[in-house]
PDB file of N, CA and C in Angstrom:
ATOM      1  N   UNK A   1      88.656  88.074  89.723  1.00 36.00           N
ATOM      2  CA  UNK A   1      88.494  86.656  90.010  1.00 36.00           C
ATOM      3  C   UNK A   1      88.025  86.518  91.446  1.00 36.00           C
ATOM      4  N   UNK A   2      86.531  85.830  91.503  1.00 41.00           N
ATOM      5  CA  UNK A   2      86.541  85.424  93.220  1.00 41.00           C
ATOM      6  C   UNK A   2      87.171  84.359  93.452  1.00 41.00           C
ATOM      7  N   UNK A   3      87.162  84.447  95.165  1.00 50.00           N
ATOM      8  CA  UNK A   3      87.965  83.227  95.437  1.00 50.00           C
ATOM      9  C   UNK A   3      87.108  83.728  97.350  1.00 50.00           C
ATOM     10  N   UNK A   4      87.378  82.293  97.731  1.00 54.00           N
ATOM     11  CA  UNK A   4      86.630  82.347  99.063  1.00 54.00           C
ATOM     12  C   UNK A   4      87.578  82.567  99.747  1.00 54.00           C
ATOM     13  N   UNK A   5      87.707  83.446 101.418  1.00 55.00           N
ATOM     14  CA  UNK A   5      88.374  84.097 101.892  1.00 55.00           C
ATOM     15  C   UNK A   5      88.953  82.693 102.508  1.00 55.00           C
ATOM     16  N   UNK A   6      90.180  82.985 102.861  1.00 65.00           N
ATOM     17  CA  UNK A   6      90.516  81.679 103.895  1.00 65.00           C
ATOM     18  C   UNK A   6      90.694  82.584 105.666  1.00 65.00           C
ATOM     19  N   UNK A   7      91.032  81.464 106.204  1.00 66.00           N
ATOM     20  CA  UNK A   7      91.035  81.603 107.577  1.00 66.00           C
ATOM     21  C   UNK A   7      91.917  82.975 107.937  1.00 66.00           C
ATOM     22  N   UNK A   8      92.950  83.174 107.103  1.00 72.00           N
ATOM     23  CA  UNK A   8      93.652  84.217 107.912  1.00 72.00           C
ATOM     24  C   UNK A   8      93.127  85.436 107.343  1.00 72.00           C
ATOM     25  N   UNK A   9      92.465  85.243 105.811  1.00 81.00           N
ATOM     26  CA  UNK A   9      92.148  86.823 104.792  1.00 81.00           C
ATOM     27  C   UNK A   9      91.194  87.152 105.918  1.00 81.00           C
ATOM     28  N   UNK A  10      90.101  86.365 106.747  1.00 81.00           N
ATOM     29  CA  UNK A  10      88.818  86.490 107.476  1.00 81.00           C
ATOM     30  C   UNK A  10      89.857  87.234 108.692  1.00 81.00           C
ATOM     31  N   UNK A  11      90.767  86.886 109.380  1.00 81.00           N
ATOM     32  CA  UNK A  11      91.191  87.009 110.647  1.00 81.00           C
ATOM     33  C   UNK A  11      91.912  88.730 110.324  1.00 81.00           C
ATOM     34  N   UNK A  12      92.274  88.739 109.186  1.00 87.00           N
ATOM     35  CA  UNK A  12      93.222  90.196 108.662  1.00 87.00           C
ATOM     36  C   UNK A  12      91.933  91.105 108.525  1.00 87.00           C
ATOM     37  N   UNK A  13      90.799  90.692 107.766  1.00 89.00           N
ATOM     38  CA  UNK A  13      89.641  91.666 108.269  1.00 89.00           C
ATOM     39  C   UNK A  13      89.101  92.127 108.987  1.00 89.00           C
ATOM     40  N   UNK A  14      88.618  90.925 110.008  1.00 90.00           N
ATOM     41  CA  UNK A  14      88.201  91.056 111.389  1.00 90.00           C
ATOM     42  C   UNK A  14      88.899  92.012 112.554  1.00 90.00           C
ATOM     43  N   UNK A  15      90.054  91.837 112.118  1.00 92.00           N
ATOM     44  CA  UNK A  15      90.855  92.875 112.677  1.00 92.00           C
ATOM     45  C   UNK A  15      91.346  93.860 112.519  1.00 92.00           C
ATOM     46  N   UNK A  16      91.088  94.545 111.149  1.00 95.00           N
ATOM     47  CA  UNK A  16      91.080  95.860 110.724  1.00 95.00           C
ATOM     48  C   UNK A  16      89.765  96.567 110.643  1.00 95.00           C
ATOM     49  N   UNK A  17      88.855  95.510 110.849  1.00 95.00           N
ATOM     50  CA  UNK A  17      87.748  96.390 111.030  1.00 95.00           C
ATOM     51  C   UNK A  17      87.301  96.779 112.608  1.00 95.00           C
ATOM     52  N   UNK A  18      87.933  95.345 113.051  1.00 96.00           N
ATOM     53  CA  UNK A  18      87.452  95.790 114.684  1.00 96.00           C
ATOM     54  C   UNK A  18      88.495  97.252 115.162  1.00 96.00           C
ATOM     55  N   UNK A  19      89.602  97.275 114.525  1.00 97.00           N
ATOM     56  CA  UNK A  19      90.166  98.431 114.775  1.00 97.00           C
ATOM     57  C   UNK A  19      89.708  99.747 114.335  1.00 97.00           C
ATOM     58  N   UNK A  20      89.318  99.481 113.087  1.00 97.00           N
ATOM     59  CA  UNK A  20      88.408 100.951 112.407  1.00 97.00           C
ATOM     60  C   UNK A  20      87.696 101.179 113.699  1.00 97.00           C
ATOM     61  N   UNK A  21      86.466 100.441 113.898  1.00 97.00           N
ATOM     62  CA  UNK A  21      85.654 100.606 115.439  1.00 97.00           C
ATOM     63  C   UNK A  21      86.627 100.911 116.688  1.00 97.00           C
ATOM     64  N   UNK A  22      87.480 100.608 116.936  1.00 98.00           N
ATOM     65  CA  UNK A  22      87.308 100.513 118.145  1.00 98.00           C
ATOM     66  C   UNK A  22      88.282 102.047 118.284  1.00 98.00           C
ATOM     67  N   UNK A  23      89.068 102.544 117.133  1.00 97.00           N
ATOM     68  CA  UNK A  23      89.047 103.950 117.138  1.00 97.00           C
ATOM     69  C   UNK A  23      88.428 104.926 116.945  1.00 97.00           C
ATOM     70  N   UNK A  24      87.421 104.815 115.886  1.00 97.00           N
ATOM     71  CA  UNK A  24      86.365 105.891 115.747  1.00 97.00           C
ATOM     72  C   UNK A  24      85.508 106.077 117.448  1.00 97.00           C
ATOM     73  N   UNK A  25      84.941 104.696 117.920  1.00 97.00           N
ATOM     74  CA  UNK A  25      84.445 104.833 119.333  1.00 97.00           C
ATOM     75  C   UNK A  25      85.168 105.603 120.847  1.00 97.00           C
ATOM     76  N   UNK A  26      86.705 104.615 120.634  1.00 97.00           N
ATOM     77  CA  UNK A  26      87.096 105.036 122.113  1.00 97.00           C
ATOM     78  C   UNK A  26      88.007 105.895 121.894  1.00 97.00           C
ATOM     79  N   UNK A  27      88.864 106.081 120.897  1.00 97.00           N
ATOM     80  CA  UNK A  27      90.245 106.879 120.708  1.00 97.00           C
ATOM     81  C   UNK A  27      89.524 108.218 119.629  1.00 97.00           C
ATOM     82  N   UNK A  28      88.867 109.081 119.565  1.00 97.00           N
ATOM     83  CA  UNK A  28      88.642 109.657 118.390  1.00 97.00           C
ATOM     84  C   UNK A  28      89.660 110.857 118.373  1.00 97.00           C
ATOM     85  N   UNK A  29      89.869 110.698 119.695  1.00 97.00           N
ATOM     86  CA  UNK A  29      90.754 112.461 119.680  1.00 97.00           C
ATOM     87  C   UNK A  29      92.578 112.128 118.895  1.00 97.00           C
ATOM     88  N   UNK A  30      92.825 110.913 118.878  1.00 97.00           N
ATOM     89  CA  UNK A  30      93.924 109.960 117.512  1.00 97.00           C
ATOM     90  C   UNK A  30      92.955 110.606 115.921  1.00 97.00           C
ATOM     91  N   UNK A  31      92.217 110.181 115.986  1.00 96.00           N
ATOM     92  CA  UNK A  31      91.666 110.603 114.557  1.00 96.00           C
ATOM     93  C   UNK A  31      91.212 112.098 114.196  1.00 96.00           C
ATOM     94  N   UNK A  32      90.976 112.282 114.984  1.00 97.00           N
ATOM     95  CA  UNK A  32      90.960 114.130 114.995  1.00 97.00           C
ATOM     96  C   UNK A  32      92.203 114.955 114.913  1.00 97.00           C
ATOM     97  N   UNK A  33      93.072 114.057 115.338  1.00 96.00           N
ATOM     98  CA  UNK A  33      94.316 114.791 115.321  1.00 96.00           C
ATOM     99  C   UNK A  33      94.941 114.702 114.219  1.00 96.00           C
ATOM    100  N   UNK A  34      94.506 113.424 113.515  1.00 96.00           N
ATOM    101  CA  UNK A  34      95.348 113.600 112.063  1.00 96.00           C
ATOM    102  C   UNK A  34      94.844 113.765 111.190  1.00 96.00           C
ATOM    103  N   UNK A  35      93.078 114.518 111.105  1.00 96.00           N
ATOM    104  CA  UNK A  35      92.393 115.021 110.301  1.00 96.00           C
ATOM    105  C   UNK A  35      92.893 116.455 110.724  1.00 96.00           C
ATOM    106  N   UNK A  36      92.669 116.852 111.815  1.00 97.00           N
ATOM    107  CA  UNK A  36      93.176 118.137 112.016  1.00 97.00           C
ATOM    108  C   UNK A  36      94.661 118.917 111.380  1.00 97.00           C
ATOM    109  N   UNK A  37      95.447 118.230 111.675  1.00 94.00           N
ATOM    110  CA  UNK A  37      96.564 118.585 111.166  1.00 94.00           C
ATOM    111  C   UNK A  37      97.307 117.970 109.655  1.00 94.00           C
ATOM    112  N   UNK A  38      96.525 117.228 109.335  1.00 95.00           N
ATOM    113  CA  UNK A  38      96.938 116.117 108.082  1.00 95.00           C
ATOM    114  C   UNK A  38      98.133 115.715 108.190  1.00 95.00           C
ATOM    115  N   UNK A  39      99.084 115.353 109.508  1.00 94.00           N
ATOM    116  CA  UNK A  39     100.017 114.509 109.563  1.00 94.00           C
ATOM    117  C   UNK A  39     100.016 113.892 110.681  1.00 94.00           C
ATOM    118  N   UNK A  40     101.041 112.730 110.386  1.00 94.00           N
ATOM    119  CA  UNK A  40     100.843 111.971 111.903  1.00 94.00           C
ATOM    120  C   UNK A  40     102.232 112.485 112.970  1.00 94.00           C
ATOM    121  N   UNK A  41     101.520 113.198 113.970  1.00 96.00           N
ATOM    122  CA  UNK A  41     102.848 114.153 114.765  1.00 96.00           C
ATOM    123  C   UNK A  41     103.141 113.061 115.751  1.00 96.00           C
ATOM    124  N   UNK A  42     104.686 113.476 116.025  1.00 97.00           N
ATOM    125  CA  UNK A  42     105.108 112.444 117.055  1.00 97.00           C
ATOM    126  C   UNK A  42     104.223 111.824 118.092  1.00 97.00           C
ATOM    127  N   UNK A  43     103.830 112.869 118.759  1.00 97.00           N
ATOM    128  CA  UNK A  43     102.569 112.687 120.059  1.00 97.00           C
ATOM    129  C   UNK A  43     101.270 111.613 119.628  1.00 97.00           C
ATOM    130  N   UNK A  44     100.210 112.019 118.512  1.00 97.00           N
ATOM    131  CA  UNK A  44     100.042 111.139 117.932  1.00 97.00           C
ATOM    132  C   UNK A  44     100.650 109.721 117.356  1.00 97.00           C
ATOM    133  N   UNK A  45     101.669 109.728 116.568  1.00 97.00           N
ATOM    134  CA  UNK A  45     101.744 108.339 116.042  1.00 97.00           C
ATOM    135  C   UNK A  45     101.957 107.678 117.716  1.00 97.00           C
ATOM    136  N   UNK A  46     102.558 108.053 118.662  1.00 98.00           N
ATOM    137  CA  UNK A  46     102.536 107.363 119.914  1.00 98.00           C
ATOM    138  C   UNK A  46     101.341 106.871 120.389  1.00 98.00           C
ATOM    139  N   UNK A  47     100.668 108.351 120.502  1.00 98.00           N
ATOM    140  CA  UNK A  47      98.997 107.327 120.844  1.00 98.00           C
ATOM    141  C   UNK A  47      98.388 106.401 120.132  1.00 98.00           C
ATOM    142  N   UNK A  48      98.512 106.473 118.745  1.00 97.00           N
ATOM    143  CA  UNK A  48      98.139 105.900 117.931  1.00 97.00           C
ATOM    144  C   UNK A  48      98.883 104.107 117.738  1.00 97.00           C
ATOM    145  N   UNK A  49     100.268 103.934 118.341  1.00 98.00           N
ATOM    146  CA  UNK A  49     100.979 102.893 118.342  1.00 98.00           C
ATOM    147  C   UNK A  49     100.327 101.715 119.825  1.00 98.00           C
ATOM    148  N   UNK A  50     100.150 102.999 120.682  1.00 98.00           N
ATOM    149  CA  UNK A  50      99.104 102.276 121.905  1.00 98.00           C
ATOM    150  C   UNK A  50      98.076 101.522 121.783  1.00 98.00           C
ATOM    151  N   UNK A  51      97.089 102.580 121.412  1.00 98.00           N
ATOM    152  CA  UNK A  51      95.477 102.574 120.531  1.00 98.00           C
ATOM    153  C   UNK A  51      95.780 101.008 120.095  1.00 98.00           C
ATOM    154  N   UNK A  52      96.820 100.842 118.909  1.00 97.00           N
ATOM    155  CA  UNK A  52      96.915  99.526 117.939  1.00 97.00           C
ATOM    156  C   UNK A  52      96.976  98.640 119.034  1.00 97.00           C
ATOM    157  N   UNK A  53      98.047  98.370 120.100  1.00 97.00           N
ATOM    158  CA  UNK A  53      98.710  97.286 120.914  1.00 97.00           C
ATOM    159  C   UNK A  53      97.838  96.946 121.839  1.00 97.00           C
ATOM    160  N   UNK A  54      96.794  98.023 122.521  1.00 97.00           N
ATOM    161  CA  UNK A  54      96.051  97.897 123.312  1.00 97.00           C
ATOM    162  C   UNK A  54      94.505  97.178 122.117  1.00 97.00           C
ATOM    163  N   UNK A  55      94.663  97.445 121.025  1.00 97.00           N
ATOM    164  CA  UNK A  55      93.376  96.491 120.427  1.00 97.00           C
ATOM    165  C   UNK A  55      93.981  95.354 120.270  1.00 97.00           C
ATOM    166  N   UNK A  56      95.224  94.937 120.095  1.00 95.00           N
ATOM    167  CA  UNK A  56      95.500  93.481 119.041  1.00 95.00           C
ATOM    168  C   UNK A  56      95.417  92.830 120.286  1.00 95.00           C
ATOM    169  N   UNK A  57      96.073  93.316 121.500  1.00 94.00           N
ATOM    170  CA  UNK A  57      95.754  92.721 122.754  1.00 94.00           C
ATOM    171  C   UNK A  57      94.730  91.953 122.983  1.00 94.00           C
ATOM    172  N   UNK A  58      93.206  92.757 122.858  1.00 95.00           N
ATOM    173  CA  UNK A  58      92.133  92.697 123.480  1.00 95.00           C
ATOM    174  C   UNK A  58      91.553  91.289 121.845  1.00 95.00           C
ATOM    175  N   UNK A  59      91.640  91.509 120.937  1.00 93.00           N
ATOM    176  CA  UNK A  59      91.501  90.968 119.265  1.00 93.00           C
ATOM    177  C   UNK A  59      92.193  89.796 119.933  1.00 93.00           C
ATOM    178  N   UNK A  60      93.467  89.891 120.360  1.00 90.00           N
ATOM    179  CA  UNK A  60      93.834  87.987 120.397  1.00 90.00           C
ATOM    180  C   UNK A  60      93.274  87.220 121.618  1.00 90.00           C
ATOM    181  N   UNK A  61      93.220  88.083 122.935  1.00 91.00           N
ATOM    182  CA  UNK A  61      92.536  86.941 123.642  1.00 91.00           C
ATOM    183  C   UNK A  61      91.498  86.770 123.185  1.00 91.00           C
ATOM    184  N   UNK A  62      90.509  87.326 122.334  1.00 90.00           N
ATOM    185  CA  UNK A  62      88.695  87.527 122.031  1.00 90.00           C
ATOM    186  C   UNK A  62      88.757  86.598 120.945  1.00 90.00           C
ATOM    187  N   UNK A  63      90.259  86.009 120.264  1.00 84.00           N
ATOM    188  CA  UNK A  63      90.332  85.526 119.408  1.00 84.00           C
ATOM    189  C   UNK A  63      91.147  84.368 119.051  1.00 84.00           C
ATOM    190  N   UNK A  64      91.427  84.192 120.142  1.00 78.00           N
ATOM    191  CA  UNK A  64      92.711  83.328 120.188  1.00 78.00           C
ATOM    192  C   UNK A  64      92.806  81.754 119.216  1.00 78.00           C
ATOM    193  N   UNK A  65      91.162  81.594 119.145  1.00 69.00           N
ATOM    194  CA  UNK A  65      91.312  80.035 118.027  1.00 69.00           C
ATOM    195  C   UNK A  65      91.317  80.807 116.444  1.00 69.00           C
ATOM    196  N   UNK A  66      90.664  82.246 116.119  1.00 61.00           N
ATOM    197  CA  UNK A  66      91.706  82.150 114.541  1.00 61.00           C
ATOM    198  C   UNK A  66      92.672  82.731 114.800  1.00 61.00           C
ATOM    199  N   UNK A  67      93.398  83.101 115.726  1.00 60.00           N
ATOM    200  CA  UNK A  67      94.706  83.697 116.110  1.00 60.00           C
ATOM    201  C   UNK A  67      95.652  81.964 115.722  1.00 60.00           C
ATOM    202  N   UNK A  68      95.512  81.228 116.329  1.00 60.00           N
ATOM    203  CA  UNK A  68      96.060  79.969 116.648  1.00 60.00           C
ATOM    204  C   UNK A  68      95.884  78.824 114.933  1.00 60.00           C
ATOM    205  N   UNK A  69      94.780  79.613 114.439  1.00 54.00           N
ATOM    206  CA  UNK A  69      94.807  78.646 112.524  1.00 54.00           C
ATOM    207  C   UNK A  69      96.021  79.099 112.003  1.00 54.00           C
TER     208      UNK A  69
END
Protein backbone atom coordinates (compact mmCIF):
# COMPACT_ATOMS: atom_id res chain seq x y z
CA UNK A 1 0.00 0.00 0.00
CA UNK A 2 1.45 3.59 -0.82
CA UNK A 3 0.97 6.23 1.32
CA UNK A 4 2.85 9.72 1.20
CA UNK A 5 5.67 10.11 3.64
CA UNK A 6 4.77 12.56 6.40
CA UNK A 7 6.98 15.08 8.03
CA UNK A 8 8.71 12.92 10.50
CA UNK A 9 8.94 9.39 7.99
CA UNK A 10 10.96 12.37 5.66
CA UNK A 11 12.97 13.65 8.87
CA UNK A 12 13.76 9.63 10.04
CA UNK A 13 15.22 9.31 6.45
CA UNK A 14 16.99 12.29 6.06
CA UNK A 15 18.73 11.31 8.90
CA UNK A 16 19.69 7.91 8.38
CA UNK A 17 20.85 8.64 5.28
CA UNK A 18 22.78 11.70 6.14
CA UNK A 19 24.36 9.32 8.63
CA UNK A 20 25.04 6.44 6.11
CA UNK A 21 27.18 9.53 4.44
CA UNK A 22 28.56 11.07 6.85
CA UNK A 23 30.20 7.65 8.03
CA UNK A 24 31.23 6.08 4.97
CA UNK A 25 33.04 9.81 4.29
CA UNK A 26 34.52 10.96 7.65
CA UNK A 27 34.48 7.93 10.13
CA UNK A 28 35.36 4.88 7.77
CA UNK A 29 37.93 3.40 10.04
CA UNK A 30 34.14 2.69 12.51
CA UNK A 31 33.12 0.77 9.42
CA UNK A 32 36.16 -1.06 8.72
CA UNK A 33 36.30 -2.14 11.98
CA UNK A 34 33.16 -3.92 12.02
CA UNK A 35 33.60 -5.34 8.61
CA UNK A 36 36.90 -6.38 9.73
CA UNK A 37 36.12 -8.15 12.67
CA UNK A 38 32.24 -8.81 12.20
CA UNK A 39 31.46 -7.50 15.66
CA UNK A 40 30.90 -4.39 17.27
CA UNK A 41 34.03 -4.33 19.96
CA UNK A 42 33.82 -2.17 22.89
CA UNK A 43 36.35 0.45 21.38
CA UNK A 44 34.26 0.62 18.40
CA UNK A 45 30.66 0.69 19.57
CA UNK A 46 32.26 3.86 21.55
CA UNK A 47 33.43 5.46 18.47
CA UNK A 48 30.64 4.57 16.83
CA UNK A 49 28.16 6.10 19.79
CA UNK A 50 30.29 9.51 19.13
CA UNK A 51 30.25 9.28 15.25
CA UNK A 52 26.06 9.08 15.96
CA UNK A 53 25.97 12.19 18.68
CA UNK A 54 28.41 14.18 16.86
CA UNK A 55 25.96 13.76 13.50
CA UNK A 56 22.46 14.21 15.24
CA UNK A 57 24.21 17.27 16.65
CA UNK A 58 25.27 18.74 13.43
CA UNK A 59 21.39 17.06 11.62
CA UNK A 60 19.48 19.21 14.32
CA UNK A 61 20.98 22.53 14.13
CA UNK A 62 21.04 22.01 9.96
CA UNK A 63 17.59 21.04 10.80
CA UNK A 64 16.03 22.42 13.40
CA UNK A 65 12.42 23.43 11.56
CA UNK A 66 11.72 19.47 10.77
CA UNK A 67 13.37 18.78 14.03
CA UNK A 68 10.69 21.26 15.66
CA UNK A 69 7.27 19.54 13.27
Amino acid sequence: VYRELGREDEAVRSFETGLHAFLKSSKKEILSAIASTGKLEKATEEALSAAIKEFKDRFVKENAAAVAA
